Coordinates of C-alpha atoms in Angstrom, one line a residue:
M1106 CA 13.0 -109.5 30.9
E1107 CA 12.9 -109.3 26.9
D1108 CA 11.8 -107.0 24.8
I1109 CA 8.0 -107.9 22.8
E1110 CA 8.9 -107.4 19.2
D1111 CA 6.3 -110.1 18.4
M1112 CA 3.6 -108.4 19.2
L1113 CA 0.6 -108.6 16.5
I1114 CA -0.1 -104.7 15.0
G1115 CA -3.1 -104.2 13.4
S1116 CA -1.7 -105.2 10.1
G1117 CA -1.5 -107.5 8.4
D1118 CA -3.8 -109.9 9.5
G1119 CA -7.2 -108.2 8.0
S1120 CA -7.8 -105.9 11.6
P1121 CA -7.8 -102.4 10.5
P1122 CA -4.7 -99.6 12.4
G1123 CA -5.4 -99.8 16.4
F1124 CA -7.3 -102.6 16.5
R1125 CA -5.6 -106.4 17.1
M1126 CA -6.5 -110.0 16.9
P1127 CA -6.1 -111.4 20.5
V1128 CA -2.7 -112.8 20.4
T1129 CA -1.4 -116.0 20.9
T1130 CA 2.3 -115.9 22.1
I1131 CA 4.0 -113.0 23.3
G1132 CA 7.5 -111.9 25.1
V1133 CA 6.2 -110.7 28.8
K1134 CA 6.0 -111.6 32.6
P1135 CA 3.3 -112.0 34.5
K1136 CA 2.8 -110.6 37.8
R1137 CA 2.0 -112.9 40.9
N1138 CA 0.7 -112.7 44.2
R1139 CA 2.9 -113.5 46.5
N1140 CA 1.2 -114.7 49.5
K1141 CA 0.4 -118.5 48.2
G1142 CA -3.0 -118.9 51.5
D1143 CA -4.6 -116.4 49.4
L1144 CA -7.7 -117.4 47.5
S1145 CA -7.0 -114.9 45.0
H1146 CA -3.8 -116.2 44.6
K1147 CA -5.3 -119.2 44.2
L1148 CA -7.7 -117.1 41.0
S1149 CA -4.4 -115.1 39.7
Q1150 CA -2.6 -118.4 39.0
I1151 CA -5.3 -120.1 36.6
H1152 CA -5.8 -116.8 35.4
D1153 CA -2.0 -116.5 34.4
S1154 CA -1.7 -120.9 33.3
N1155 CA -4.1 -119.3 30.6
S1156 CA -3.5 -115.6 30.5
A1157 CA -0.9 -116.2 26.7
S1158 CA -4.3 -117.4 24.8
S1159 CA -6.8 -115.4 26.8
F1160 CA -8.1 -111.9 26.6
S1161 CA -7.9 -109.4 30.3
P1162 CA -11.5 -109.6 32.2
K1163 CA -11.5 -105.6 31.2
I1164 CA -12.4 -105.3 27.4
P1165 CA -8.8 -103.5 26.4
G1166 CA -9.2 -99.7 25.1
T1167 CA -12.0 -99.2 28.2
Q1168 CA -10.1 -98.4 31.3
T1169 CA -9.0 -95.1 32.5
I1170 CA -5.5 -93.7 32.5
F1171 CA -3.3 -90.6 34.3
I1172 CA -0.2 -89.4 32.4
K1173 CA 2.8 -87.7 34.8
T1174 CA 5.4 -85.9 32.6
F1175 CA 8.2 -85.1 33.9
G1176 CA 11.1 -83.1 31.5
C1177 CA 11.1 -80.8 28.5
S1178 CA 9.4 -80.0 25.7
H1179 CA 10.4 -83.4 23.8
N1180 CA 9.4 -84.9 26.4
Q1181 CA 5.9 -83.8 26.8
S1182 CA 5.1 -83.6 23.1
D1183 CA 6.2 -87.5 23.7
S1184 CA 3.7 -87.8 26.2
E1185 CA 1.1 -86.1 23.7
Y1186 CA 1.7 -88.8 21.0
M1187 CA 1.2 -91.6 23.3
A1188 CA -2.1 -89.5 25.0
G1189 CA -3.8 -89.7 21.6
Q1190 CA -3.1 -93.3 20.7
L1191 CA -4.6 -94.2 24.0
L1192 CA -7.5 -91.5 23.4
A1193 CA -7.8 -93.1 19.4
F1194 CA -8.5 -96.6 20.7
G1195 CA -10.5 -96.0 23.2
Y1196 CA -9.3 -95.3 26.5
T1197 CA -10.3 -92.1 29.1
L1198 CA -7.3 -89.5 29.7
T1199 CA -7.8 -88.0 33.2
E1200 CA -5.9 -86.0 35.7
N1201 CA -6.9 -87.3 38.8
P1202 CA -4.6 -90.4 39.2
E1203 CA -6.9 -91.8 42.8
E1204 CA -9.6 -92.6 39.6
A1205 CA -7.7 -93.9 36.8
D1206 CA -7.1 -97.7 36.3
L1207 CA -2.9 -96.8 35.3
W1208 CA -0.4 -94.5 35.8
L1209 CA 1.7 -94.1 32.8
I1210 CA 5.3 -91.6 33.8
N1211 CA 7.2 -90.0 31.5
T1212 CA 10.5 -89.8 33.0
C1213 CA 13.7 -87.4 32.7
T1214 CA 16.8 -88.4 33.7
V1215 CA 18.7 -84.4 32.5
K1216 CA 19.0 -84.0 37.5
S1217 CA 18.4 -86.1 40.1
P1218 CA 15.1 -84.2 41.8
S1219 CA 13.9 -85.4 38.3
Q1220 CA 14.6 -88.8 39.1
S1221 CA 13.7 -88.4 42.5
A1222 CA 10.1 -87.3 41.9
M1223 CA 10.0 -89.6 39.5
D1224 CA 10.4 -92.5 42.0
T1225 CA 8.3 -91.4 44.7
I1226 CA 5.4 -91.0 42.2
I1227 CA 6.4 -95.1 41.9
A1228 CA 6.2 -95.5 44.8
K1229 CA 3.1 -94.0 45.8
G1230 CA 1.4 -96.0 42.6
K1231 CA 3.3 -99.4 43.7
S1232 CA 1.1 -98.3 47.7
S1233 CA -1.8 -97.7 45.9
N1234 CA -2.2 -101.3 44.0
K1235 CA -1.9 -99.3 40.7
P1236 CA -0.5 -100.3 37.1
L1237 CA 2.2 -98.9 36.1
V1238 CA 4.3 -97.6 32.5
V1239 CA 7.5 -95.7 32.6
A1240 CA 8.0 -94.0 29.6
G1241 CA 10.6 -91.8 29.0
C1242 CA 14.6 -90.8 29.6
V1243 CA 15.5 -92.7 32.8
P1244 CA 14.3 -96.0 32.0
Q1245 CA 15.8 -95.8 28.5
G1246 CA 19.6 -94.8 29.6
S1247 CA 19.1 -95.9 33.3
R1248 CA 17.1 -99.9 32.1
G1249 CA 18.7 -101.6 35.5
L1250 CA 17.3 -99.3 38.4
K1251 CA 15.8 -101.1 41.4
E1252 CA 13.2 -98.8 41.4
L1253 CA 12.4 -100.4 37.5
E1254 CA 12.0 -104.3 38.6
G1255 CA 8.1 -105.2 37.8
I1256 CA 6.9 -102.1 36.2
S1257 CA 6.4 -102.4 31.6
I1258 CA 8.6 -100.2 30.1
V1259 CA 8.5 -98.0 26.9
G1260 CA 11.3 -96.8 25.5
V1261 CA 11.7 -93.5 23.8
Q1262 CA 12.0 -94.8 19.8
Q1263 CA 8.8 -96.7 21.6
I1264 CA 5.9 -94.2 22.0
D1265 CA 4.1 -95.6 19.0
R1266 CA 3.3 -98.9 20.4
V1267 CA 2.5 -97.4 24.3
V1268 CA -1.1 -99.2 23.2
E1269 CA 0.1 -102.6 23.4
V1270 CA 2.8 -101.8 26.5
V1271 CA -0.6 -100.8 28.1
E1272 CA -3.4 -103.5 27.4
E1273 CA -0.7 -106.4 28.5
T1274 CA 0.1 -104.4 31.8
L1275 CA -3.3 -103.9 32.6
K1276 CA -3.5 -107.6 31.9
G1277 CA -1.1 -108.3 34.8
H1278 CA 2.1 -108.4 32.5
E1279 CA 5.7 -106.9 32.8
V1280 CA 6.2 -105.2 29.1
R1281 CA 10.0 -103.8 28.4
L1282 CA 10.6 -101.9 25.2
L1283 CA 13.8 -100.8 24.6
T1284 CA 14.7 -101.5 21.6
R1285 CA 15.8 -98.8 19.3
K1286 CA 14.3 -98.3 16.0
T1287 CA 13.5 -95.9 13.1
L1288 CA 12.0 -93.0 14.4
P1289 CA 8.2 -92.5 15.3
A1290 CA 6.0 -91.3 12.6
L1291 CA 4.8 -87.7 12.9
D1292 CA 1.3 -88.3 12.2
L1293 CA 0.5 -90.3 14.9
P1294 CA -2.8 -89.6 17.1
K1295 CA -2.2 -86.6 19.6
V1296 CA -3.8 -84.8 22.4
R1297 CA -1.8 -81.7 22.7
K1298 CA -1.5 -79.7 25.9
N1299 CA -2.0 -76.8 24.4
K1300 CA -4.3 -77.1 20.8
F1301 CA -2.7 -73.5 19.7
V1302 CA 0.7 -75.2 20.2
E1303 CA 2.0 -78.2 18.4
I1304 CA 6.0 -79.1 20.2
L1305 CA 7.0 -80.3 16.1
P1306 CA 9.9 -83.0 17.5
I1307 CA 12.2 -82.1 14.4
N1308 CA 15.2 -84.7 15.4
V1309 CA 16.5 -87.0 18.6
G1310 CA 19.5 -87.5 20.4
C1311 CA 22.7 -85.3 19.6
L1312 CA 26.2 -85.4 17.9
G1313 CA 28.0 -83.4 21.9
A1314 CA 29.4 -86.3 23.9
C1315 CA 29.1 -83.2 27.0
T1316 CA 31.2 -85.2 30.2
Y1317 CA 27.6 -84.2 32.6
C1318 CA 25.3 -84.9 30.2
K1319 CA 22.8 -88.6 31.0
T1320 CA 20.8 -87.7 28.3
K1321 CA 22.0 -89.0 25.1
H1322 CA 22.5 -92.2 27.2
A1323 CA 18.5 -92.9 26.4
R1324 CA 18.2 -90.7 23.3
G1325 CA 20.9 -92.0 21.3
H1326 CA 22.7 -89.7 18.2
L1327 CA 21.4 -87.7 16.2
G1328 CA 18.1 -89.4 14.2
S1329 CA 17.1 -85.9 11.6
Y1330 CA 13.4 -86.5 10.4
S1331 CA 13.6 -85.6 7.2
I1332 CA 12.1 -81.9 5.3
D1333 CA 9.3 -84.0 3.8
G1334 CA 8.7 -85.4 6.6
L1335 CA 8.9 -81.8 9.0
V1336 CA 6.9 -80.1 5.8
G1337 CA 3.9 -82.7 6.1
R1338 CA 3.4 -82.2 9.0
V1339 CA 3.3 -78.3 9.5
R1340 CA 1.2 -78.0 6.8
S1341 CA -1.6 -80.8 8.5
V1342 CA -1.0 -78.5 12.5
V1343 CA -1.7 -75.2 10.1
A1344 CA -4.6 -76.2 8.4
D1345 CA -5.8 -78.0 12.2
G1346 CA -5.0 -74.4 13.8
V1347 CA -2.2 -74.1 15.6
R1348 CA -1.1 -70.7 16.4
E1349 CA 3.2 -71.4 17.6
I1350 CA 5.2 -74.4 16.5
W1351 CA 7.4 -75.3 19.1
L1352 CA 11.2 -77.4 17.1
S1353 CA 12.3 -79.4 19.7
S1354 CA 15.4 -81.2 19.9
E1355 CA 18.1 -82.0 22.0
D1356 CA 19.5 -79.7 20.0
T1357 CA 18.9 -78.1 17.2
G1358 CA 21.4 -77.1 15.1
A1359 CA 22.9 -80.5 15.0
Y1360 CA 19.5 -80.8 12.6
G1361 CA 20.2 -82.7 9.7
R1362 CA 24.2 -83.6 9.7
D1363 CA 22.9 -87.3 9.2
I1364 CA 20.8 -87.2 6.7
G1365 CA 22.9 -84.5 4.4
V1366 CA 20.7 -81.9 4.9
N1367 CA 21.1 -78.5 7.2
L1368 CA 18.9 -75.9 9.8
P1369 CA 18.3 -73.5 7.0
A1370 CA 16.9 -75.2 4.7
L1371 CA 15.2 -77.4 6.7
L1372 CA 13.6 -73.9 8.2
N1373 CA 13.7 -73.0 4.9
A1374 CA 11.3 -75.0 3.6
L1375 CA 8.6 -75.2 7.1
I1376 CA 8.3 -71.2 6.4
K1377 CA 6.9 -71.4 3.0
E1378 CA 3.9 -73.3 5.1
L1379 CA 3.2 -70.7 6.9
P1380 CA 0.1 -68.6 6.9
P1381 CA 1.4 -65.1 5.0
D1382 CA -0.4 -63.3 6.9
A1383 CA 1.8 -64.9 10.5
S1384 CA -0.9 -66.0 12.2
T1385 CA 1.1 -69.0 12.6
M1386 CA 4.2 -68.2 14.1
L1387 CA 7.3 -71.1 14.1
R1388 CA 9.6 -70.7 17.9
I1389 CA 13.4 -72.2 16.6
G1390 CA 14.3 -74.4 19.8
M1391 CA 18.0 -74.9 21.1
T1392 CA 21.1 -74.7 19.6
N1393 CA 24.3 -75.4 21.0
P1394 CA 27.0 -73.3 19.8
P1395 CA 29.2 -74.8 17.5
F1396 CA 26.6 -76.2 15.2
I1397 CA 25.2 -73.0 14.4
L1398 CA 28.5 -70.2 13.4
E1399 CA 28.6 -72.0 10.5
H1400 CA 25.2 -70.5 9.9
L1401 CA 24.7 -67.1 11.8
K1402 CA 23.5 -65.0 8.7
D1403 CA 21.6 -67.6 7.5
I1404 CA 19.9 -68.2 10.7
A1405 CA 20.0 -63.8 11.3
E1406 CA 17.7 -64.1 7.8
I1407 CA 15.5 -66.5 8.6
L1408 CA 14.9 -65.3 12.2
R1409 CA 14.1 -61.8 10.3
H1410 CA 11.1 -63.0 8.5
P1411 CA 7.9 -61.8 10.0
C1412 CA 6.3 -66.0 11.1
V1413 CA 9.6 -66.6 12.8
Y1414 CA 10.1 -65.4 16.9
T1415 CA 12.6 -63.6 17.2
F1416 CA 14.2 -65.7 20.0
L1417 CA 17.2 -68.6 20.0
H1418 CA 17.7 -70.2 23.8
V1419 CA 21.5 -70.4 23.3
P1420 CA 22.9 -72.8 26.3
V1421 CA 26.7 -71.4 27.2
Q1422 CA 27.2 -73.4 31.1
S1423 CA 29.9 -71.8 32.2
G1424 CA 31.8 -68.3 31.7
S1425 CA 35.6 -69.6 31.9
D1426 CA 37.4 -72.2 29.2
T1427 CA 39.1 -73.2 31.4
I1428 CA 34.8 -75.2 32.6
L1429 CA 33.9 -75.3 29.2
T1430 CA 36.7 -78.0 28.3
A1431 CA 36.5 -79.8 30.9
M1432 CA 32.1 -80.0 30.7
N1433 CA 33.6 -80.7 26.7
R1434 CA 31.4 -78.7 25.1
E1435 CA 33.1 -78.2 22.2
Y1436 CA 33.9 -74.9 22.3
T1437 CA 35.5 -71.3 23.2
I1438 CA 33.4 -68.7 25.5
S1439 CA 34.7 -66.1 22.2
E1440 CA 32.8 -68.7 19.9
F1441 CA 29.4 -68.2 22.7
R1442 CA 30.4 -63.9 22.6
T1443 CA 30.4 -65.0 17.8
V1444 CA 27.2 -66.4 18.1
V1445 CA 25.5 -63.5 20.3
D1446 CA 26.7 -60.0 19.3
T1447 CA 26.2 -61.8 15.3
L1448 CA 22.0 -62.1 15.9
T1449 CA 22.1 -59.4 17.9
E1450 CA 23.5 -56.9 15.0
L1451 CA 21.4 -58.3 12.5
V1452 CA 18.0 -58.9 14.0
P1453 CA 16.5 -55.8 15.2
G1454 CA 15.2 -57.0 18.7
M1455 CA 16.6 -60.1 19.3
Q1456 CA 16.1 -62.2 22.4
I1457 CA 18.3 -64.5 23.5
A1458 CA 17.9 -67.2 26.5
T1459 CA 21.2 -69.6 28.3
D1460 CA 22.0 -71.5 30.7
I1461 CA 24.2 -71.8 33.6
I1462 CA 25.9 -74.7 35.8
C1463 CA 26.8 -73.8 39.1
G1464 CA 29.8 -75.4 40.8
F1465 CA 30.4 -77.6 37.9
P1466 CA 33.6 -80.9 39.1
G1467 CA 36.8 -77.7 39.3
E1468 CA 34.8 -74.8 39.0
T1469 CA 37.1 -72.1 41.4
D1470 CA 36.1 -68.7 42.4
E1471 CA 38.1 -67.8 39.3
D1472 CA 36.5 -69.1 37.0
F1473 CA 32.7 -68.2 38.9
A1474 CA 33.7 -64.9 38.6
Q1475 CA 33.7 -65.0 34.5
T1476 CA 30.4 -66.8 34.8
V1477 CA 28.8 -63.8 36.2
S1478 CA 31.1 -61.3 34.5
L1479 CA 29.2 -62.5 31.1
I1480 CA 26.1 -62.9 32.4
E1481 CA 26.2 -59.0 33.8
E1482 CA 27.9 -57.8 29.9
Y1483 CA 25.1 -59.4 28.2
K1484 CA 22.2 -58.8 30.6
F1485 CA 20.4 -62.3 29.0
P1486 CA 16.5 -61.9 29.7
Q1487 CA 16.2 -65.3 30.7
V1488 CA 18.4 -67.2 32.0
H1489 CA 18.5 -70.8 33.6
I1490 CA 20.5 -71.7 36.5
S1491 CA 21.4 -74.9 37.8
Q1492 CA 23.5 -76.5 40.3
F1493 CA 25.8 -79.1 39.3
Y1494 CA 24.4 -83.0 39.5
P1495 CA 26.2 -85.9 39.7
R1496 CA 24.4 -88.3 37.0
P1497 CA 25.2 -91.9 37.3
G1498 CA 27.6 -93.3 34.1
T1499 CA 28.7 -89.8 32.6
P1500 CA 32.7 -88.9 33.3
A1501 CA 31.6 -85.5 35.8
A1502 CA 30.4 -88.0 38.4
R1503 CA 34.0 -89.2 38.8
M1504 CA 35.2 -85.8 39.3
K1505 CA 36.2 -83.8 42.5
K1506 CA 32.6 -82.1 43.2
V1507 CA 32.9 -78.5 45.0
P1508 CA 31.7 -78.7 47.9
S1509 CA 27.4 -78.5 48.1
N1510 CA 27.4 -75.0 50.5
V1511 CA 29.9 -73.4 47.7
V1512 CA 27.6 -74.5 45.7
K1513 CA 24.3 -73.1 46.9
K1514 CA 26.4 -70.2 47.1
R1515 CA 27.4 -69.1 44.1
S1516 CA 23.6 -69.9 42.4
R1517 CA 22.7 -67.8 44.9
E1518 CA 25.0 -65.1 44.4
L1519 CA 24.5 -65.5 39.9
T1520 CA 20.3 -65.6 40.8
N1521 CA 20.5 -62.3 42.9
V1522 CA 22.7 -61.1 39.4
F1523 CA 20.6 -61.4 37.7
E1524 CA 17.4 -60.8 38.9
G1525 CA 19.0 -57.8 39.5
F1526 CA 18.4 -56.7 35.7
T1527 CA 15.7 -55.1 34.6
P1528 CA 14.9 -56.2 30.9
Y1529 CA 12.2 -54.5 29.9
N1530 CA 12.3 -51.4 30.3
G1531 CA 11.3 -48.6 28.1
M1532 CA 9.0 -50.1 26.3
E1533 CA 5.6 -48.7 27.9
G1534 CA 3.7 -46.5 25.5
Q1535 CA 5.0 -48.7 23.3
V1536 CA 3.3 -50.6 20.2
E1537 CA 3.6 -54.4 19.8
R1538 CA 2.2 -57.3 17.6
I1539 CA 1.7 -60.4 20.0
W1540 CA 0.4 -63.7 19.3
I1541 CA -2.8 -65.5 22.0
T1542 CA -2.5 -68.9 22.8
D1543 CA -3.2 -69.3 26.6
V1544 CA -4.2 -68.7 30.2
A1545 CA -2.2 -67.1 32.4
S1546 CA -2.3 -69.0 36.2
D1547 CA -4.6 -66.1 37.7
G1548 CA -7.4 -67.4 35.4
I1549 CA -8.1 -63.6 34.5
H1550 CA -5.1 -62.6 32.3
L1551 CA -4.5 -63.9 28.6
V1552 CA -0.8 -65.0 28.2
G1553 CA 0.4 -63.7 24.6
H1554 CA 4.7 -63.1 23.5
T1555 CA 5.4 -60.7 20.9
K1556 CA 8.0 -61.1 17.8
G1557 CA 10.5 -61.2 19.9
Y1558 CA 9.0 -63.8 22.7
I1559 CA 8.2 -61.5 25.4
Q1560 CA 5.3 -62.8 27.6
V1561 CA 2.5 -60.2 27.3
L1562 CA -0.2 -60.4 29.3
V1563 CA -3.8 -59.5 28.5
A1564 CA -6.8 -58.4 30.3
A1565 CA -9.1 -60.0 27.3
P1566 CA -11.6 -62.4 26.9
D1567 CA -10.9 -66.0 26.3
S1568 CA -12.7 -65.0 22.5
L1569 CA -8.7 -64.4 21.5
L1570 CA -6.9 -67.6 22.2
G1571 CA -5.7 -67.9 19.0
T1572 CA -5.8 -64.6 17.7
S1573 CA -3.2 -62.1 17.2
A1574 CA -3.4 -58.2 18.6
M1575 CA -1.5 -55.0 18.8
V1576 CA -1.5 -54.0 21.9
K1577 CA -0.1 -51.0 24.2
I1578 CA 2.2 -51.7 26.9
T1579 CA 0.9 -50.2 29.8
S1580 CA 3.0 -51.3 32.7
I1581 CA 5.8 -53.7 33.0
G1582 CA 6.8 -56.0 35.7
R1583 CA 10.6 -57.9 35.6
W1584 CA 9.0 -61.3 34.3
S1585 CA 6.9 -60.5 31.3
V1586 CA 5.3 -56.6 30.6
F1587 CA 1.2 -55.8 30.7
G1588 CA -1.0 -54.6 27.9
E1589 CA -4.5 -53.1 26.3
V1590 CA -5.4 -54.3 23.4
I1591 CA -6.0 -52.0 20.6
E1592 CA -6.9 -54.3 17.7
T1593 CA -7.2 -57.5 17.0
L1594 CA -5.6 -59.6 13.3
N1595 CA -6.5 -62.3 12.4
R1596 CA -9.9 -63.4 14.1
R1597 CA -10.7 -67.4 14.5
N1598 CA -13.9 -68.3 12.9
D1599 CA -14.1 -71.6 14.7
N1600 CA -15.4 -72.6 17.7
T1601 CA -12.9 -72.7 19.8
A1602 CA -12.8 -69.8 22.3
S1603 CA -14.4 -71.7 25.3
H1604 CA -10.4 -73.2 26.0
K1605 CA -9.3 -72.6 29.3
K1606 CA -6.4 -74.3 31.0
T1607 CA -3.7 -73.2 34.3
S1608 CA -0.2 -71.8 31.9
H1609 CA 2.6 -72.2 33.3
H1610 CA 3.3 -68.7 32.4
D1611 CA 2.5 -67.5 35.7
E1612 CA 4.3 -63.6 35.6
S1613 CA 5.5 -64.5 40.0
S1614 CA 5.8 -67.9 40.0
L1615 CA 7.3 -68.8 36.2
C1616 CA 9.5 -72.4 36.1
N1617 CA 11.0 -70.9 39.8
N1618 CA 11.1 -74.3 41.3
S1619 CA 13.4 -73.4 44.8
S1620 CA 14.2 -76.9 45.5
E1621 CA 15.8 -77.0 43.4
T1622 CA 17.3 -74.3 43.8
S1623 CA 17.3 -72.8 39.9
T1624 CA 15.7 -69.5 38.3
C1625 CA 13.8 -70.2 34.9
F1626 CA 12.3 -67.7 33.3
E1627 CA 10.0 -68.1 30.8
K1628 CA 8.6 -71.9 29.0
M1629 CA 12.0 -72.7 26.9
E1630 CA 13.1 -75.5 25.6
S1631 CA 15.2 -78.0 27.5
C1632 CA 18.8 -78.4 27.5
A1633 CA 19.5 -82.1 27.3
C1634 CA 23.0 -81.8 27.8
G1635 CA 22.4 -79.7 31.2
N1636 CA 19.6 -78.3 32.3
D1637 CA 16.0 -79.2 32.6
I1638 CA 14.6 -75.6 31.8
C1639 CA 10.9 -75.6 33.2
C1640 CA 10.3 -78.1 35.8
S1641 CA 8.2 -81.2 35.4
Q1642 CA 4.8 -81.1 34.1
S1643 CA 1.9 -82.5 34.2
M1644 CA 0.5 -83.7 31.5
F1645 CA -2.9 -83.0 32.1
K1646 CA -3.7 -79.7 34.4
K1647 CA -7.7 -79.9 36.1
N1648 CA -8.8 -76.6 33.4
D1649 CA -7.5 -78.7 30.7
V1650 CA -8.7 -77.5 26.9
S1651 CA -11.7 -79.8 27.2
R1652 CA -10.1 -84.0 25.3
D1653 CA -13.8 -83.3 23.1
T1654 CA -12.4 -80.1 21.9
M1655 CA -8.9 -82.0 21.2
L1656 CA -9.2 -84.5 18.5
P1657 CA -6.4 -86.9 16.7
Q1658 CA -5.0 -85.8 14.0
N1659 CA -4.8 -89.0 11.8
H1660 CA -7.9 -90.4 11.7
K1661 CA -6.9 -93.8 9.5
R1662 CA -5.1 -95.2 12.9
Q1663 CA -7.6 -94.9 15.3
S1664 CA -9.3 -97.6 16.8
L1665 CA -12.2 -98.2 14.4
I1666 CA -14.8 -98.4 17.4
G1667 CA -13.5 -95.3 18.5
W1668 CA -13.6 -93.2 15.5
I1669 CA -17.3 -94.3 14.6
L1670 CA -18.6 -93.0 18.6
Q1671 CA -16.0 -89.9 18.7
K1672 CA -17.5 -89.9 15.0
Q1673 CA -21.2 -89.8 16.0
K1674 CA -20.8 -87.8 19.4
H1675 CA -19.1 -84.8 16.7
L1676 CA -22.6 -85.1 14.0
R1677 CA -24.4 -85.4 18.1
G1678 CA -22.7 -81.8 18.4
K1679 CA -23.6 -80.4 15.3
R1680 CA -27.2 -81.8 15.0
V1681 CA -27.2 -79.8 19.0
E1682 CA -26.1 -76.8 18.1
S1683 CA -28.1 -76.7 15.0
E1684 CA -31.4 -77.4 17.1
L1685 CA -30.5 -74.5 19.6
A1686 CA -30.0 -72.1 17.0
S1687 CA -33.7 -73.1 15.4
Q1688 CA -35.1 -72.8 19.1
S1689 CA -33.2 -69.4 19.3
I1690 CA -34.0 -68.2 15.7
E1691 CA -37.3 -69.6 15.0
K1692 CA -38.9 -69.5 18.9
Q1693 CA -40.2 -73.1 18.6
G1694 CA -41.0 -75.1 21.5
T1695 CA -39.3 -77.9 22.6
R1696 CA -38.2 -80.4 19.6
E1697 CA -36.7 -84.3 20.5
I1698 CA -33.0 -84.5 19.1
T1699 CA -32.2 -87.8 17.3
T1700 CA -29.5 -89.4 16.8
E1701 CA -29.0 -91.8 12.9
W1702 CA -26.7 -94.2 12.5
D1703 CA -25.7 -94.2 8.9
F1704 CA -25.6 -97.9 6.9
V1705 CA -22.5 -98.1 6.7
D1706 CA -22.4 -97.8 11.1
K1707 CA -24.3 -100.2 11.6
A1708 CA -22.9 -102.6 9.2
L1709 CA -19.6 -102.1 11.0
L1710 CA -20.5 -101.9 14.4
G1711 CA -22.9 -105.3 13.3
G1712 CA -19.9 -107.2 11.9
I1713 CA -17.7 -106.4 14.9
F1714 CA -20.2 -107.5 17.3
I1715 CA -20.9 -111.4 15.4
S1716 CA -17.0 -111.6 15.4
L1717 CA -17.0 -110.5 19.4
L1718 CA -19.3 -113.3 20.3
P1719 CA -16.6 -116.4 19.9
I1720 CA -14.8 -114.8 21.8
I1721 CA -17.1 -114.0 24.8
A1722 CA -18.1 -117.1 24.6
L1723 CA -15.0 -118.7 24.8
V1724 CA -14.0 -116.5 27.6
V1725 CA -17.5 -117.2 29.4
G1726 CA -16.5 -121.0 28.4
R1727 CA -13.3 -120.6 30.7
V1728 CA -14.7 -118.7 33.4
I1729 CA -17.2 -121.4 34.2
W1730 CA -14.7 -124.2 33.5
S1731 CA -12.7 -122.5 36.0
W1732 CA -15.6 -122.9 38.6

């Protein structure tokens, strides 16, 4: 199946952005019912013979979409962008797969369990006769997989065309868009999973060549967004009420090397856009040791800034230089120590997270003992411990494997060592400033983070979501601490206090997936070169923020109809609030609340309706003719 690069987009033909005219020629493959004796097959043959020049019986943009996301925060950001475009075009998003007309699955190729989970949900979708669209790293890096046969695909650099692929898939066509191109725009419509957290991709791909990494097969070589583009995005989301900005990429430290800039230059530019009261915080994403070594002092100065979390995720993967060489990690343990020691010395309260792969091919007992010694020495508060998973097509998959029982034993041993640490001892009684952005899964506590990104759980009203507060630490746990609010800072003046969602920051089960025999503490950036940090995540959970409160950020790219309806809904809501307020203050009787359409709205809708009449007549004519 070839890529469809001749699909018409809403530009140059007089149609507004997001609103496409009828497509007369497109590189798609119609799907047929194999049951030749079935009447539905005969009808589908009639439809398929005309599908290249006719519409699906359902109007595009009226269906319901279920989105499932696996993998890292970069994948989550991609899903948020795809959800935003689908919502802007009129589609409804649901967390219930059974009621959806189509399933969109965003995949991760880092580890075997993630891909196995993808296989399971694809099989379930096929058995339920659900149209499927698969996105993410698996189809991009392994496009020939048998499990993907007959399924529409969206490549990692084609997420800005997800609406086209969904439309054609709902018509019964198989569509594949995998050609690499320029990076997707940063100002696409977006639906954030957490309205207070913006996941901002600063670059895709990496410069490394780790022998176990499959992600580079999908994400490719380094491609960085411009500083101006990223500054503009930060300015926009700060104005939109975002309180945390996570810089995301496969390797943050490598940013800009392909366009002649570097990470410190970007960070200094972004900091200038943050409010001086530190109401919005910046979190720097995962960085591998080689590309941060030359910028250590500059990075330390940036981490000391009041608007930047003093937290960094630096994966080491092994405590043995022999294994690091086999992994082709391009640094030594001595260099990793330099990174950790320098940042710890120069940045007060510095918190460093790391990753370990147990049982890499060739790992001896001595190699593993060096890893244990490194973890015991530094007592990292956050460690992701994973077993080695051979990924097809990588050099490591051809290396001699460590017996699986040995790998599991080492993983358990290192996990026991790590769980013996008490990293938050001494915090009880301290007063800390925290930034509150989420609700814990117990539905009682709000989730905040200190400047060192230590998780603090507080019993407080939802009105504190999106604010900063001073808290007194009342008790400590193994994975987080508990606090009592003593002063609220940066109170919001909007109406978003109703934000309520299930958090992944649960104290007792924080990113802990025993089925993968890995232990993940705190929600961290995924190391594309080895570990899927926070397990698989569903894009939309039952208690997510109301869709009404998560409007796409760029109305210029929304469909015309969707924009008008959304505008009317917004105005209607404001009128209702005004009427209720008047009734409360003036104690007046019940009044009829009406919605007025202005002249422009009426003219636009009228024009659209008239333009659709020939299409409706054509469809009706074809139906009558076919019978």
